[in-house]
Coordinates of C-alpha atoms and ligand atoms in Angstrom, one line a residue:
M21 CA -13.7 16.9 -24.0
E22 CA -15.5 20.2 -23.8
A23 CA -13.2 23.3 -23.5
L24 CA -13.6 25.3 -20.4
P25 CA -13.6 29.1 -20.8
A26 CA -9.9 30.1 -21.3
A27 CA -10.4 33.0 -18.9
L28 CA -11.4 30.5 -16.1
V29 CA -8.4 28.3 -16.7
E30 CA -6.1 31.3 -16.7
A31 CA -7.6 32.8 -13.5
I32 CA -7.0 29.5 -11.7
R33 CA -3.6 28.9 -13.2
S34 CA -2.5 32.4 -12.2
R35 CA -3.0 31.3 -8.6
V36 CA -2.0 27.6 -8.5
G37 CA 0.4 27.3 -11.5
D38 CA 0.9 23.9 -12.9
R39 CA -1.2 22.3 -10.2
A40 CA -4.1 23.2 -12.5
R41 CA -3.9 20.5 -15.2
P42 CA -6.3 20.7 -18.2
G43 CA -7.1 17.2 -19.7
E44 CA -5.5 15.3 -16.8
V45 CA -6.4 11.6 -17.1
L46 CA -8.3 10.6 -14.0
A47 CA -7.3 6.9 -14.3
R48 CA -4.1 8.2 -12.7
H49 CA -6.1 9.3 -9.6
T50 CA -8.4 6.4 -9.0
S51 CA -7.7 3.1 -7.3
F52 CA -9.6 1.3 -10.2
R53 CA -7.1 2.9 -12.6
I54 CA -10.1 3.8 -14.7
G55 CA -11.4 7.2 -15.8
G56 CA -11.1 9.6 -18.8
P57 CA -9.8 13.2 -18.7
A58 CA -11.0 16.0 -16.5
D59 CA -11.6 19.3 -18.2
L60 CA -9.4 20.7 -15.5
L61 CA -7.9 19.0 -12.4
V62 CA -6.8 21.4 -9.7
V63 CA -4.8 20.6 -6.7
P64 CA -5.0 23.5 -4.2
D65 CA -2.5 23.4 -1.4
T66 CA -4.0 26.1 0.9
A67 CA -7.4 27.2 2.0
D68 CA -6.9 30.5 0.1
E69 CA -6.2 28.6 -3.1
L70 CA -9.2 26.4 -2.6
A71 CA -11.5 29.4 -2.0
H72 CA -10.1 31.1 -5.2
V73 CA -10.8 27.9 -7.2
L74 CA -14.3 27.6 -5.9
S75 CA -15.2 31.2 -6.3
T76 CA -13.8 31.4 -9.8
A77 CA -15.7 28.3 -10.8
T78 CA -18.9 29.7 -9.4
A79 CA -18.3 33.0 -11.2
F80 CA -18.1 31.1 -14.5
G81 CA -21.0 28.9 -13.6
V82 CA -18.8 25.8 -13.9
R83 CA -19.4 22.7 -11.8
V84 CA -16.9 21.5 -9.2
T85 CA -16.4 17.9 -8.2
L86 CA -14.3 16.7 -5.3
L87 CA -11.9 13.8 -5.6
G88 CA -10.3 12.3 -2.5
G89 CA -8.1 9.3 -2.9
G90 CA -10.3 8.0 -5.7
S91 CA -10.8 4.7 -4.0
N92 CA -14.6 4.7 -4.0
V93 CA -15.3 6.1 -7.5
L94 CA -15.9 4.8 -10.9
V95 CA -15.2 7.7 -13.3
G96 CA -16.7 7.4 -16.8
D97 CA -14.5 6.8 -19.8
G98 CA -15.5 10.2 -21.1
G99 CA -13.9 11.8 -18.0
M100 CA -15.3 14.7 -16.0
R101 CA -16.7 18.0 -17.1
G102 CA -16.0 21.2 -15.2
V103 CA -13.4 21.5 -12.5
V104 CA -12.2 18.5 -10.5
V105 CA -10.6 19.4 -7.2
K106 CA -8.2 17.2 -5.4
L107 CA -6.9 18.6 -2.1
G108 CA -3.2 18.9 -1.9
R109 CA -0.4 18.8 0.7
G110 CA -1.7 21.7 2.8
F111 CA -4.7 19.6 3.7
G112 CA -2.6 16.7 4.8
R113 CA -1.8 17.8 8.4
I114 CA -2.7 16.0 11.6
E115 CA -2.9 18.2 14.7
W116 CA -3.0 16.4 18.1
A117 CA -4.6 18.0 21.1
D118 CA -4.1 15.5 23.9
P119 CA -5.6 15.5 26.5
P120 CA -8.5 15.1 25.9
A121 CA -7.9 12.7 23.0
R122 CA -9.0 15.1 20.3
V123 CA -7.4 15.3 16.9
R124 CA -7.9 17.5 13.8
A125 CA -7.0 15.9 10.5
G126 CA -6.9 17.6 7.1
A127 CA -9.2 16.2 4.5
A128 CA -6.3 14.9 2.4
V129 CA -4.8 12.8 5.2
Q130 CA -4.8 9.1 4.5
L131 CA -7.3 7.5 6.9
G132 CA -5.0 4.5 7.5
R133 CA -2.2 6.8 8.4
L134 CA -4.4 8.6 10.9
A135 CA -5.5 5.2 12.4
R136 CA -1.9 4.1 12.8
E137 CA -0.7 7.3 14.3
S138 CA -3.6 7.3 16.7
V139 CA -2.8 3.9 17.9
S140 CA 0.9 4.8 18.4
R141 CA -0.3 7.7 20.6
G142 CA -2.5 5.4 22.6
L143 CA -5.7 6.6 21.1
A144 CA -8.4 4.2 20.1
G145 CA -11.4 4.4 17.8
L146 CA -10.1 4.0 14.2
E147 CA -8.4 0.6 14.3
Y148 CA -10.9 -1.0 11.9
A149 CA -9.7 1.6 9.3
E150 CA -6.4 -0.1 8.8
G151 CA -6.4 -1.0 5.1
I152 CA -9.1 1.4 3.9
P153 CA -7.2 3.3 1.3
G154 CA -9.2 6.6 1.2
T155 CA -8.6 10.1 2.6
V156 CA -10.3 11.6 5.7
G157 CA -12.5 13.8 3.4
G158 CA -13.7 10.8 1.4
A159 CA -14.1 8.7 4.5
L160 CA -16.3 11.3 6.1
F161 CA -18.4 11.7 2.9
M162 CA -18.8 7.9 2.7
N163 CA -19.0 7.3 6.5
A164 CA -16.4 4.6 5.8
G165 CA -16.4 1.6 8.0
A166 CA -15.5 -2.0 8.5
Y167 CA -15.8 -4.9 11.0
G168 CA -18.3 -3.1 13.1
G169 CA -16.7 0.3 13.2
E170 CA -17.4 3.4 11.2
V171 CA -16.1 7.0 11.0
A172 CA -19.4 8.3 12.4
G173 CA -18.5 6.8 15.8
V174 CA -15.6 9.2 16.4
V175 CA -16.4 12.4 14.5
E176 CA -16.9 15.5 16.5
A177 CA -17.3 18.1 13.8
V178 CA -16.5 18.8 10.1
E179 CA -14.8 21.9 8.8
G180 CA -15.2 22.9 5.2
I181 CA -16.4 25.4 2.6
D182 CA -20.1 26.0 2.2
P183 CA -20.8 26.1 -1.6
A184 CA -23.8 28.5 -1.2
T185 CA -21.7 31.3 0.4
A186 CA -18.2 30.1 -0.5
T187 CA -17.2 30.8 3.1
P188 CA -15.7 28.5 5.8
A189 CA -18.4 26.5 7.7
E190 CA -18.5 24.0 10.4
I191 CA -21.0 21.2 10.9
A192 CA -21.3 19.3 14.2
A193 CA -21.6 15.5 14.1
P194 CA -25.3 15.3 15.1
D195 CA -26.2 17.5 12.1
L196 CA -24.4 15.1 9.7
A197 CA -27.2 12.4 10.2
F198 CA -24.7 9.6 9.5
A199 CA -26.2 6.5 8.0
Y200 CA -24.7 3.4 6.4
R201 CA -22.1 4.7 4.0
R202 CA -23.4 8.2 3.9
A203 CA -23.3 11.5 5.7
A204 CA -25.8 14.3 5.1
L205 CA -23.4 16.9 3.9
P206 CA -25.0 19.9 2.1
R207 CA -24.7 19.4 -1.7
G208 CA -21.3 20.6 -2.9
F209 CA -19.9 21.0 0.6
V210 CA -16.1 20.7 0.5
V211 CA -14.7 19.0 3.6
T212 CA -11.3 20.6 4.5
A213 CA -10.7 19.0 7.9
V214 CA -12.4 16.6 10.4
R215 CA -12.2 16.9 14.1
F216 CA -12.3 13.5 15.9
R217 CA -12.7 12.6 19.5
L218 CA -10.9 9.4 20.2
R219 CA -10.4 7.6 23.6
R220 CA -7.4 6.4 25.6
D221 CA -6.8 2.7 25.5
V222 CA -4.1 0.2 26.2
A223 CA -1.6 -0.3 23.4
G224 CA -1.9 -4.1 23.2
G225 CA -5.6 -4.2 22.6
M226 CA -5.5 -1.6 19.9
R227 CA -2.7 -3.3 18.1
E228 CA -4.5 -6.6 18.2
R229 CA -7.7 -5.0 16.7
M230 CA -5.6 -3.4 14.0
D231 CA -3.8 -6.6 13.2
E232 CA -7.1 -8.5 13.1
A233 CA -8.6 -6.0 10.6
R234 CA -5.5 -6.3 8.4
M235 CA -5.6 -10.1 8.5
R236 CA -9.3 -10.3 7.7
R237 CA -8.8 -8.0 4.8
I238 CA -5.8 -10.0 3.4
A239 CA -7.9 -13.2 3.8
A240 CA -11.1 -11.9 2.2
Q241 CA -10.1 -9.4 -0.5
P242 CA -8.5 -9.8 -4.0
H243 CA -4.9 -8.8 -4.3
G244 CA -2.8 -7.7 -7.3
H245 CA -5.5 -6.1 -9.4
A246 CA -6.9 -2.5 -9.2
N247 CA -10.3 -2.2 -7.7
A248 CA -12.6 0.2 -5.7
G249 CA -13.4 -2.0 -2.7
S250 CA -17.0 -3.1 -2.3
I251 CA -19.1 -2.3 -5.3
F252 CA -22.5 -2.6 -3.7
K253 CA -23.8 -1.8 -0.2
N254 CA -24.7 -4.7 1.9
P255 CA -28.5 -5.1 2.0
R256 CA -30.0 -5.2 5.5
D257 CA -29.0 -8.5 7.3
D258 CA -27.2 -9.8 4.3
H259 CA -24.0 -9.5 2.2
A260 CA -23.9 -8.3 -1.3
G261 CA -20.9 -10.6 -2.0
R262 CA -22.9 -13.6 -0.8
L263 CA -25.9 -12.8 -3.1
I264 CA -23.6 -12.2 -6.1
D265 CA -21.8 -15.5 -5.4
Q266 CA -25.1 -17.4 -5.0
A267 CA -26.2 -15.9 -8.3
G268 CA -23.2 -17.8 -9.9
L269 CA -21.4 -14.6 -11.0
K270 CA -18.0 -15.1 -9.5
G271 CA -15.5 -14.8 -12.3
A272 CA -18.0 -13.2 -14.8
R273 CA -16.2 -10.9 -17.2
A274 CA -16.8 -7.9 -19.4
G275 CA -13.8 -7.0 -21.4
R276 CA -10.9 -6.5 -19.0
A277 CA -13.2 -6.2 -15.9
R278 CA -14.0 -9.3 -13.8
I279 CA -16.1 -10.1 -10.8
S280 CA -13.5 -11.4 -8.3
E281 CA -13.4 -15.1 -7.6
R282 CA -12.1 -14.3 -4.1
H283 CA -14.8 -11.8 -3.1
A284 CA -17.9 -11.5 -5.3
N285 CA -18.6 -7.9 -4.2
F286 CA -15.3 -6.8 -5.8
I287 CA -14.8 -6.1 -9.5
V288 CA -11.2 -6.1 -10.5
N289 CA -9.5 -4.3 -13.4
E290 CA -7.2 -6.9 -15.1
G291 CA -5.4 -4.0 -16.8
G292 CA -7.0 -1.6 -19.3
A293 CA -10.6 -2.1 -18.2
R294 CA -13.0 0.6 -19.2
A295 CA -15.7 2.1 -17.0
V296 CA -18.4 0.8 -19.3
E297 CA -17.2 -2.7 -18.7
V298 CA -17.3 -2.4 -15.0
K299 CA -20.8 -0.8 -15.3
A300 CA -21.9 -3.7 -17.5
L301 CA -20.9 -6.2 -14.8
M302 CA -22.7 -4.1 -12.2
D303 CA -25.8 -4.1 -14.3
V304 CA -25.6 -7.9 -14.7
A305 CA -25.1 -8.4 -10.9
Q306 CA -28.1 -6.2 -10.1
R307 CA -30.4 -7.9 -12.6
V308 CA -29.4 -11.5 -11.8
V309 CA -29.4 -11.0 -8.0
W310 CA -32.9 -9.4 -8.3
E311 CA -34.2 -12.3 -10.4
R312 CA -32.8 -14.9 -8.0
S313 CA -33.2 -13.3 -4.6
G314 CA -35.6 -10.4 -5.0
V315 CA -33.0 -8.0 -3.6
W316 CA -32.0 -4.8 -5.6
L317 CA -28.3 -4.1 -4.9
E318 CA -27.5 -0.4 -4.4
P319 CA -24.1 0.7 -5.6
E320 CA -21.6 1.8 -2.9
V321 CA -19.1 2.9 -5.5
Q322 CA -19.9 6.4 -6.7
L323 CA -20.5 6.6 -10.5
V324 CA -19.3 10.0 -11.7
G325 CA -18.4 11.7 -14.9
S326 CA -19.3 11.2 -18.5
W327 CA -20.4 7.9 -19.9
Ligands
FAD18 C1 -9.0 -2.2 -1.5 C2 -10.1 -1.3 -1.0 C3 -10.7 -1.6 0.2 C4 -11.7 -0.8 0.7 N1 -12.3 -1.1 1.9 C5 -13.3 -0.3 2.4 C6 -13.8 -0.6 3.7 O1 -13.5 -1.6 4.4 N2 -14.8 0.2 4.2 C7 -15.2 1.3 3.5 O2 -16.1 2.0 4.0 N3 -14.7 1.6 2.3 C8 -13.7 0.8 1.7 N4 -13.2 1.1 0.5 C9 -13.7 2.3 -0.2 C10 -13.0 3.6 0.0 O3 -11.7 3.4 0.4 C11 -13.8 4.4 1.0 O4 -15.1 4.7 0.7 C12 -13.0 5.8 1.3 O5 -13.6 6.4 2.4 C13 -13.1 6.7 0.1 O6 -12.2 7.8 0.3 P1 -11.5 8.5 -0.9 O7 -10.7 9.6 -0.3 O8 -10.8 7.6 -1.8 O9 -12.8 9.2 -1.6 P2 -13.1 9.2 -3.2 O10 -13.3 7.8 -3.7 O11 -12.2 10.1 -3.9 O12 -14.5 10.0 -3.1 C14 -15.7 9.4 -2.6 C15 -16.8 10.4 -2.5 O13 -16.4 11.4 -1.5 C16 -16.4 12.7 -2.0 N5 -15.3 13.4 -1.4 C17 -14.0 13.1 -1.4 N6 -13.3 14.0 -0.7 C18 -14.1 15.0 -0.3 C19 -14.0 16.2 0.4 N7 -12.8 16.6 0.8 N8 -15.1 17.0 0.5 C20 -16.3 16.5 0.1 N9 -16.5 15.4 -0.6 C21 -15.4 14.6 -0.8 C22 -16.2 12.5 -3.5 O14 -16.8 13.6 -4.2 C23 -17.0 11.2 -3.8 O15 -18.4 11.4 -3.9 C24 -12.2 0.3 0.0 C25 -11.6 0.6 -1.2 C26 -10.6 -0.2 -1.7 C27 -9.9 0.2 -3.1

Protein backbone atom coordinates (compact mmCIF):
# COMPACT_ATOMS: atom_id res chain seq x y z
CA MET A 1 0.00 0.00 0.00
CA GLU A 2 1.31 3.42 -0.99
CA ALA A 3 1.28 6.09 1.65
CA LEU A 4 -0.80 9.15 0.89
CA PRO A 5 0.71 12.53 1.86
CA ALA A 6 0.26 12.84 5.63
CA ALA A 7 -0.95 16.43 5.13
CA LEU A 8 -3.81 15.20 2.94
CA VAL A 9 -4.91 12.58 5.46
CA GLU A 10 -4.70 15.18 8.23
CA ALA A 11 -6.67 17.78 6.25
CA ILE A 12 -9.46 15.29 5.63
CA ARG A 13 -9.41 13.86 9.16
CA SER A 14 -9.60 17.33 10.67
CA ARG A 15 -13.02 17.63 9.02
CA VAL A 16 -14.53 14.13 9.16
CA GLY A 17 -12.69 12.58 12.13
CA ASP A 18 -12.64 8.80 12.26
CA ARG A 19 -14.87 8.56 9.19
CA ALA A 20 -11.55 8.85 7.33
CA ARG A 21 -9.96 5.41 7.65
CA PRO A 22 -6.48 4.76 6.27
CA GLY A 23 -5.96 1.14 5.17
CA GLU A 24 -9.63 0.17 5.47
CA VAL A 25 -10.09 -3.28 3.95
CA LEU A 26 -12.61 -2.95 1.12
CA ALA A 27 -13.80 -6.56 1.35
CA ARG A 28 -15.92 -5.20 4.23
CA HIS A 29 -17.66 -2.88 1.79
CA THR A 30 -18.34 -5.14 -1.21
CA SER A 31 -21.07 -7.72 -1.71
CA PHE A 32 -18.39 -10.11 -3.07
CA ARG A 33 -16.56 -9.78 0.29
CA ILE A 34 -13.42 -9.33 -1.80
CA GLY A 35 -10.99 -6.41 -2.05
CA GLY A 36 -7.75 -5.23 -0.47
CA PRO A 37 -7.14 -2.04 1.54
CA ALA A 38 -7.95 1.48 0.39
CA ASP A 39 -5.18 4.03 0.92
CA LEU A 40 -7.93 6.06 2.55
CA LEU A 41 -11.66 5.37 2.81
CA VAL A 42 -13.72 8.44 3.64
CA VAL A 43 -17.40 8.48 4.57
CA PRO A 44 -18.61 12.10 4.28
CA ASP A 45 -21.98 12.75 5.88
CA THR A 46 -22.78 16.16 4.41
CA ALA A 47 -22.39 18.00 1.11
CA ASP A 48 -19.85 20.31 2.77
CA GLU A 49 -17.76 17.39 3.98
CA LEU A 50 -17.91 15.84 0.52
CA ALA A 51 -16.83 19.10 -1.12
CA HIS A 52 -13.94 19.37 1.35
CA VAL A 53 -12.77 15.80 0.60
CA LEU A 54 -12.97 16.34 -3.16
CA SER A 55 -11.20 19.70 -3.17
CA THR A 56 -8.48 18.43 -0.81
CA ALA A 57 -7.84 15.39 -3.01
CA THR A 58 -7.72 17.63 -6.10
CA ALA A 59 -5.29 20.02 -4.39
CA PHE A 60 -2.94 17.08 -3.68
CA GLY A 61 -3.45 15.57 -7.15
CA VAL A 62 -4.87 12.37 -5.62
CA ARG A 63 -7.43 10.24 -7.40
CA VAL A 64 -10.94 9.83 -5.93
CA THR A 65 -13.07 6.74 -6.55
CA LEU A 66 -16.73 6.41 -5.56
CA LEU A 67 -18.06 3.31 -3.89
CA GLY A 68 -21.79 2.83 -3.42
CA GLY A 69 -23.11 -0.38 -1.91
CA GLY A 70 -20.19 -2.25 -3.50
CA SER A 71 -22.59 -4.69 -5.16
CA ASN A 72 -21.31 -4.33 -8.71
CA VAL A 73 -17.57 -4.09 -8.17
CA LEU A 74 -14.66 -6.48 -8.08
CA VAL A 75 -11.93 -4.71 -6.12
CA GLY A 76 -8.40 -6.01 -6.69
CA ASP A 77 -6.58 -7.86 -3.91
CA GLY A 78 -4.07 -4.99 -3.84
CA GLY A 79 -6.85 -2.62 -2.79
CA MET A 80 -7.36 0.90 -4.11
CA ARG A 81 -4.97 3.78 -4.41
CA GLY A 82 -5.96 7.30 -3.56
CA VAL A 83 -9.14 8.29 -1.77
CA VAL A 84 -12.21 6.05 -1.84
CA VAL A 85 -15.43 7.90 -1.01
CA LYS A 86 -18.50 6.14 0.30
CA LEU A 87 -21.39 8.53 0.90
CA GLY A 88 -22.71 8.43 4.46
CA ARG A 89 -25.98 8.94 6.32
CA GLY A 90 -26.57 12.51 5.18
CA PHE A 91 -27.00 11.18 1.66
CA GLY A 92 -29.57 8.60 2.76
CA ARG A 93 -32.72 10.76 2.78
CA ILE A 94 -35.82 10.39 0.68
CA GLU A 95 -37.93 13.52 0.08
CA TRP A 96 -41.44 13.01 -1.26
CA ALA A 97 -43.19 15.71 -3.26
CA ASP A 98 -46.57 14.27 -4.02
CA PRO A 99 -48.47 15.30 -6.10
CA PRO A 100 -47.11 15.06 -8.73
CA ALA A 101 -45.38 11.78 -7.90
CA ARG A 102 -41.91 13.22 -7.74
CA VAL A 103 -39.28 11.99 -5.30
CA ARG A 104 -35.73 13.05 -4.54
CA ALA A 105 -33.51 10.31 -3.12
CA GLY A 106 -30.01 10.74 -1.73
CA ALA A 107 -27.34 8.74 -3.53
CA ALA A 108 -26.76 6.51 -0.47
CA VAL A 109 -30.41 5.39 -0.25
CA GLN A 110 -30.82 1.66 -0.87
CA LEU A 111 -32.63 1.23 -4.18
CA GLY A 112 -34.80 -1.57 -2.75
CA ARG A 113 -35.89 0.65 0.14
CA LEU A 114 -36.87 3.39 -2.32
CA ALA A 115 -38.85 0.86 -4.38
CA ARG A 116 -40.73 -0.46 -1.33
CA GLU A 117 -41.49 2.99 0.10
CA SER A 118 -42.69 4.14 -3.32
CA VAL A 119 -45.10 1.23 -3.58
CA SER A 120 -46.40 1.84 -0.07
CA ARG A 121 -47.21 5.43 -1.16
CA GLY A 122 -49.01 4.23 -4.27
CA LEU A 123 -46.20 5.22 -6.64
CA ALA A 124 -45.13 2.90 -9.44
CA GLY A 125 -42.01 2.65 -11.59
CA LEU A 126 -39.40 0.89 -9.46
CA GLU A 127 -41.06 -2.44 -8.58
CA TYR A 128 -38.53 -4.47 -10.62
CA ALA A 129 -35.79 -3.12 -8.33
CA GLU A 130 -36.91 -5.28 -5.40
CA GLY A 131 -33.82 -7.36 -4.59
CA ILE A 132 -31.22 -5.19 -6.36
CA PRO A 133 -28.85 -4.55 -3.45
CA GLY A 134 -27.20 -1.28 -4.61
CA THR A 135 -27.62 2.37 -3.72
CA VAL A 136 -29.40 5.03 -5.75
CA GLY A 137 -26.01 6.48 -6.82
CA GLY A 138 -24.68 3.12 -8.00
CA ALA A 139 -27.99 2.28 -9.67
CA LEU A 140 -27.91 5.56 -11.59
CA PHE A 141 -24.29 5.02 -12.67
CA MET A 142 -25.09 1.47 -13.81
CA ASN A 143 -28.59 2.19 -15.12
CA ALA A 144 -29.59 -0.82 -13.00
CA GLY A 145 -32.54 -2.82 -14.21
CA ALA A 146 -34.30 -6.15 -14.25
CA TYR A 147 -37.29 -7.89 -15.79
CA GLY A 148 -37.89 -5.22 -18.41
CA GLY A 149 -37.50 -2.18 -16.15
CA GLU A 150 -34.50 0.08 -15.66
CA VAL A 151 -33.66 3.18 -13.67
CA ALA A 152 -33.50 5.27 -16.86
CA GLY A 153 -37.28 4.99 -17.23
CA VAL A 154 -38.05 7.12 -14.17
CA VAL A 155 -35.10 9.49 -13.75
CA GLU A 156 -35.85 13.17 -14.12
CA ALA A 157 -32.48 14.65 -13.16
CA VAL A 158 -29.27 13.91 -11.30
CA GLU A 159 -27.65 16.17 -8.71
CA GLY A 160 -23.99 15.94 -7.93
CA ILE A 161 -20.56 17.48 -7.89
CA ASP A 162 -18.80 18.27 -11.13
CA PRO A 163 -15.16 17.18 -10.72
CA ALA A 164 -13.85 19.83 -13.10
CA THR A 165 -15.14 22.74 -11.05
CA ALA A 166 -15.78 20.98 -7.68
CA THR A 167 -19.16 22.74 -7.62
CA PRO A 168 -22.73 21.41 -7.42
CA ALA A 169 -24.16 20.51 -10.81
CA GLU A 170 -27.33 19.08 -12.20
CA ILE A 171 -27.82 16.88 -15.26
CA ALA A 172 -31.23 16.38 -16.86
CA ALA A 173 -32.18 12.82 -17.84
CA PRO A 174 -31.97 13.35 -21.63
CA ASP A 175 -28.33 14.43 -21.24
CA LEU A 176 -27.45 11.18 -19.45
CA ALA A 177 -27.80 9.19 -22.70
CA PHE A 178 -28.78 6.07 -20.78
CA ALA A 179 -27.94 2.74 -22.41
CA TYR A 180 -27.88 -0.86 -21.25
CA ARG A 181 -26.13 -0.76 -17.85
CA ARG A 182 -24.60 2.64 -18.38
CA ALA A 183 -25.26 6.35 -18.01
CA ALA A 184 -23.12 8.97 -19.70
CA LEU A 185 -22.00 10.76 -16.54
CA PRO A 186 -19.01 13.09 -16.92
CA ARG A 187 -15.85 11.31 -15.77
CA GLY A 188 -15.49 11.62 -12.00
CA PHE A 189 -18.98 13.09 -11.51
CA VAL A 190 -20.18 12.36 -7.97
CA VAL A 191 -23.91 11.66 -7.81
CA THR A 192 -25.32 13.05 -4.56
CA ALA A 193 -29.06 12.68 -5.26
CA VAL A 194 -31.42 11.57 -8.00
CA ARG A 195 -34.82 13.06 -8.75
CA PHE A 196 -37.36 10.53 -9.98
CA ARG A 197 -40.74 10.98 -11.58
CA LEU A 198 -42.95 8.02 -10.68
CA ARG A 199 -46.63 7.49 -11.47
CA ARG A 200 -49.74 6.76 -9.44
CA ASP A 201 -51.00 3.21 -9.67
CA VAL A 202 -53.23 0.80 -7.80
CA ALA A 203 -51.62 -0.90 -4.83
CA GLY A 204 -52.54 -4.46 -5.82
CA GLY A 205 -50.82 -4.35 -9.22
CA MET A 206 -47.66 -2.83 -7.84
CA ARG A 207 -47.39 -5.37 -5.02
CA GLU A 208 -47.92 -8.19 -7.49
CA ARG A 209 -45.12 -6.93 -9.74
CA MET A 210 -42.83 -6.59 -6.75
CA ASP A 211 -43.64 -10.07 -5.45
CA GLU A 212 -43.07 -11.48 -8.91
CA ALA A 213 -39.63 -9.82 -9.15
CA ARG A 214 -38.75 -11.25 -5.72
CA MET A 215 -39.91 -14.76 -6.64
CA ARG A 216 -38.06 -14.75 -9.97
CA ARG A 217 -34.89 -13.73 -8.18
CA ILE A 218 -35.24 -16.41 -5.51
CA ALA A 219 -35.85 -19.04 -8.19
CA ALA A 220 -32.98 -18.05 -10.49
CA GLN A 221 -30.12 -16.74 -8.38
CA PRO A 222 -27.64 -18.41 -6.01
CA HIS A 223 -28.19 -18.06 -2.27
CA GLY A 224 -25.86 -18.28 0.67
CA HIS A 225 -22.62 -17.17 -0.97
CA ALA A 226 -21.28 -13.68 -1.53
CA ASN A 227 -21.46 -12.48 -5.14
CA ALA A 228 -21.83 -9.35 -7.27
CA GLY A 229 -24.88 -10.21 -9.33
CA SER A 230 -24.45 -10.68 -13.07
CA ILE A 231 -20.80 -10.84 -14.02
CA PHE A 232 -21.27 -10.16 -17.74
CA LYS A 233 -23.73 -8.02 -19.68
CA ASN A 234 -26.20 -9.94 -21.77
CA PRO A 235 -25.24 -9.84 -25.44
CA ARG A 236 -27.93 -8.57 -27.79
CA ASP A 237 -30.82 -11.08 -28.04
CA ASP A 238 -29.08 -13.62 -25.82
CA HIS A 239 -28.15 -14.32 -22.19
CA ALA A 240 -24.61 -14.47 -20.86
CA GLY A 241 -25.70 -17.18 -18.40
CA ARG A 242 -27.03 -19.38 -21.21
CA LEU A 243 -23.77 -19.05 -23.18
CA ILE A 244 -21.59 -19.85 -20.16
CA ASP A 245 -23.81 -22.81 -19.29
CA GLN A 246 -23.67 -24.06 -22.90
CA ALA A 247 -19.88 -23.80 -22.74
CA GLY A 248 -20.00 -26.36 -19.91
CA LEU A 249 -18.64 -24.01 -17.29
CA LYS A 250 -21.23 -24.29 -14.51
CA GLY A 251 -19.39 -25.31 -11.35
CA ALA A 252 -15.92 -24.36 -12.72
CA ARG A 253 -13.59 -23.27 -9.94
CA ALA A 254 -10.53 -21.15 -9.33
CA GLY A 255 -9.42 -21.35 -5.70
CA ARG A 256 -12.40 -20.34 -3.56
CA ALA A 257 -14.34 -18.79 -6.48
CA ARG A 258 -16.86 -20.81 -8.44
CA ILE A 259 -19.22 -20.30 -11.38
CA SER A 260 -22.62 -20.90 -9.83
CA GLU A 261 -24.41 -24.11 -10.77
CA ARG A 262 -27.68 -22.29 -10.25
CA HIS A 263 -27.00 -19.37 -12.61
CA ALA A 264 -23.92 -19.46 -14.81
CA ASN A 265 -23.65 -15.66 -15.00
CA PHE A 266 -22.95 -15.52 -11.26
CA ILE A 267 -19.57 -16.21 -9.68
CA VAL A 268 -19.78 -16.99 -5.98
CA ASN A 269 -17.21 -16.53 -3.24
CA GLU A 270 -17.18 -19.75 -1.23
CA GLY A 271 -15.35 -17.88 1.55
CA GLY A 272 -11.90 -16.32 1.27
CA ALA A 273 -11.89 -16.05 -2.54
CA ARG A 274 -9.43 -13.57 -4.01
CA ALA A 275 -10.12 -11.11 -6.80
CA VAL A 276 -7.55 -12.81 -9.06
CA GLU A 277 -9.49 -16.07 -8.73
CA VAL A 278 -12.74 -14.41 -9.82
CA LYS A 279 -10.86 -12.70 -12.65
CA ALA A 280 -9.37 -16.05 -13.74
CA LEU A 281 -12.88 -17.51 -14.01
CA MET A 282 -14.05 -14.45 -15.95
CA ASP A 283 -11.14 -14.88 -18.38
CA VAL A 284 -11.99 -18.58 -18.87
CA ALA A 285 -15.67 -17.79 -19.48
CA GLN A 286 -14.81 -15.10 -22.03
CA ARG A 287 -12.34 -17.34 -23.88
CA VAL A 288 -14.45 -20.52 -23.93
CA VAL A 289 -17.68 -18.71 -24.88
CA TRP A 290 -15.78 -16.95 -27.66
CA GLU A 291 -14.39 -20.24 -28.97
CA ARG A 292 -17.77 -22.01 -28.83
CA SER A 293 -20.20 -19.25 -29.75
CA GLY A 294 -18.18 -16.44 -31.32
CA VAL A 295 -19.55 -14.00 -28.71
CA TRP A 296 -17.19 -11.85 -26.63
CA LEU A 297 -18.77 -11.32 -23.21
CA GLU A 298 -18.40 -7.83 -21.81
CA PRO A 299 -18.09 -7.52 -18.02
CA GLU A 300 -20.99 -5.90 -16.20
CA VAL A 301 -19.13 -5.98 -12.88
CA GLN A 302 -16.69 -3.06 -12.60
CA LEU A 303 -13.08 -4.17 -12.11
CA VAL A 304 -11.35 -1.56 -9.99
CA GLY A 305 -8.24 -1.11 -7.88
CA SER A 306 -4.82 -2.75 -7.90
CA TRP A 307 -4.29 -6.22 -9.23
C1 LIG B 1 -27.39 -10.48 -5.56
C2 LIG B 1 -27.27 -9.35 -6.55
C3 LIG B 1 -28.27 -9.13 -7.48
C4 LIG B 1 -28.17 -8.10 -8.41
N1 LIG B 1 -29.16 -7.91 -9.31
C5 LIG B 1 -29.07 -6.89 -10.19
C6 LIG B 1 -30.13 -6.66 -11.14
O1 LIG B 1 -31.12 -7.35 -11.17
N2 LIG B 1 -29.99 -5.63 -12.02
C7 LIG B 1 -28.89 -4.81 -12.00
O2 LIG B 1 -28.84 -3.88 -12.82
N3 LIG B 1 -27.88 -5.01 -11.12
C8 LIG B 1 -27.95 -6.01 -10.23
N4 LIG B 1 -26.94 -6.22 -9.33
C9 LIG B 1 -25.74 -5.36 -9.39
C10 LIG B 1 -25.78 -4.10 -8.51
O3 LIG B 1 -26.60 -4.28 -7.38
C11 LIG B 1 -26.24 -2.88 -9.30
O4 LIG B 1 -25.40 -2.64 -10.41
C12 LIG B 1 -26.27 -1.63 -8.41
O5 LIG B 1 -26.89 -0.61 -9.11
C13 LIG B 1 -24.88 -1.17 -8.00
O6 LIG B 1 -25.05 -0.20 -6.98
P1 LIG B 1 -23.97 0.00 -5.84
O7 LIG B 1 -24.43 1.13 -5.00
O8 LIG B 1 -23.70 -1.28 -5.14
O9 LIG B 1 -22.73 0.47 -6.70
P2 LIG B 1 -21.21 0.03 -6.58
O10 LIG B 1 -21.09 -1.41 -6.91
O11 LIG B 1 -20.63 0.48 -5.30
O12 LIG B 1 -20.59 0.90 -7.76
C14 LIG B 1 -20.90 0.64 -9.10
C15 LIG B 1 -20.34 1.78 -9.95
O13 LIG B 1 -21.07 2.96 -9.66
C16 LIG B 1 -20.18 4.01 -9.26
N5 LIG B 1 -20.86 4.80 -8.23
C17 LIG B 1 -21.44 4.33 -7.10
N6 LIG B 1 -21.99 5.34 -6.40
C18 LIG B 1 -21.74 6.47 -7.11
C19 LIG B 1 -22.04 7.86 -6.91
N7 LIG B 1 -22.70 8.29 -5.82
N8 LIG B 1 -21.62 8.75 -7.85
C20 LIG B 1 -20.94 8.33 -8.95
N9 LIG B 1 -20.62 7.05 -9.19
C21 LIG B 1 -21.02 6.12 -8.28
C22 LIG B 1 -18.95 3.31 -8.73
O14 LIG B 1 -17.80 4.12 -8.82
C23 LIG B 1 -18.88 2.08 -9.64
O15 LIG B 1 -18.22 2.40 -10.85
C24 LIG B 1 -27.01 -7.25 -8.40
C25 LIG B 1 -26.01 -7.47 -7.45
C26 LIG B 1 -26.13 -8.51 -6.53
C27 LIG B 1 -25.04 -8.71 -5.51
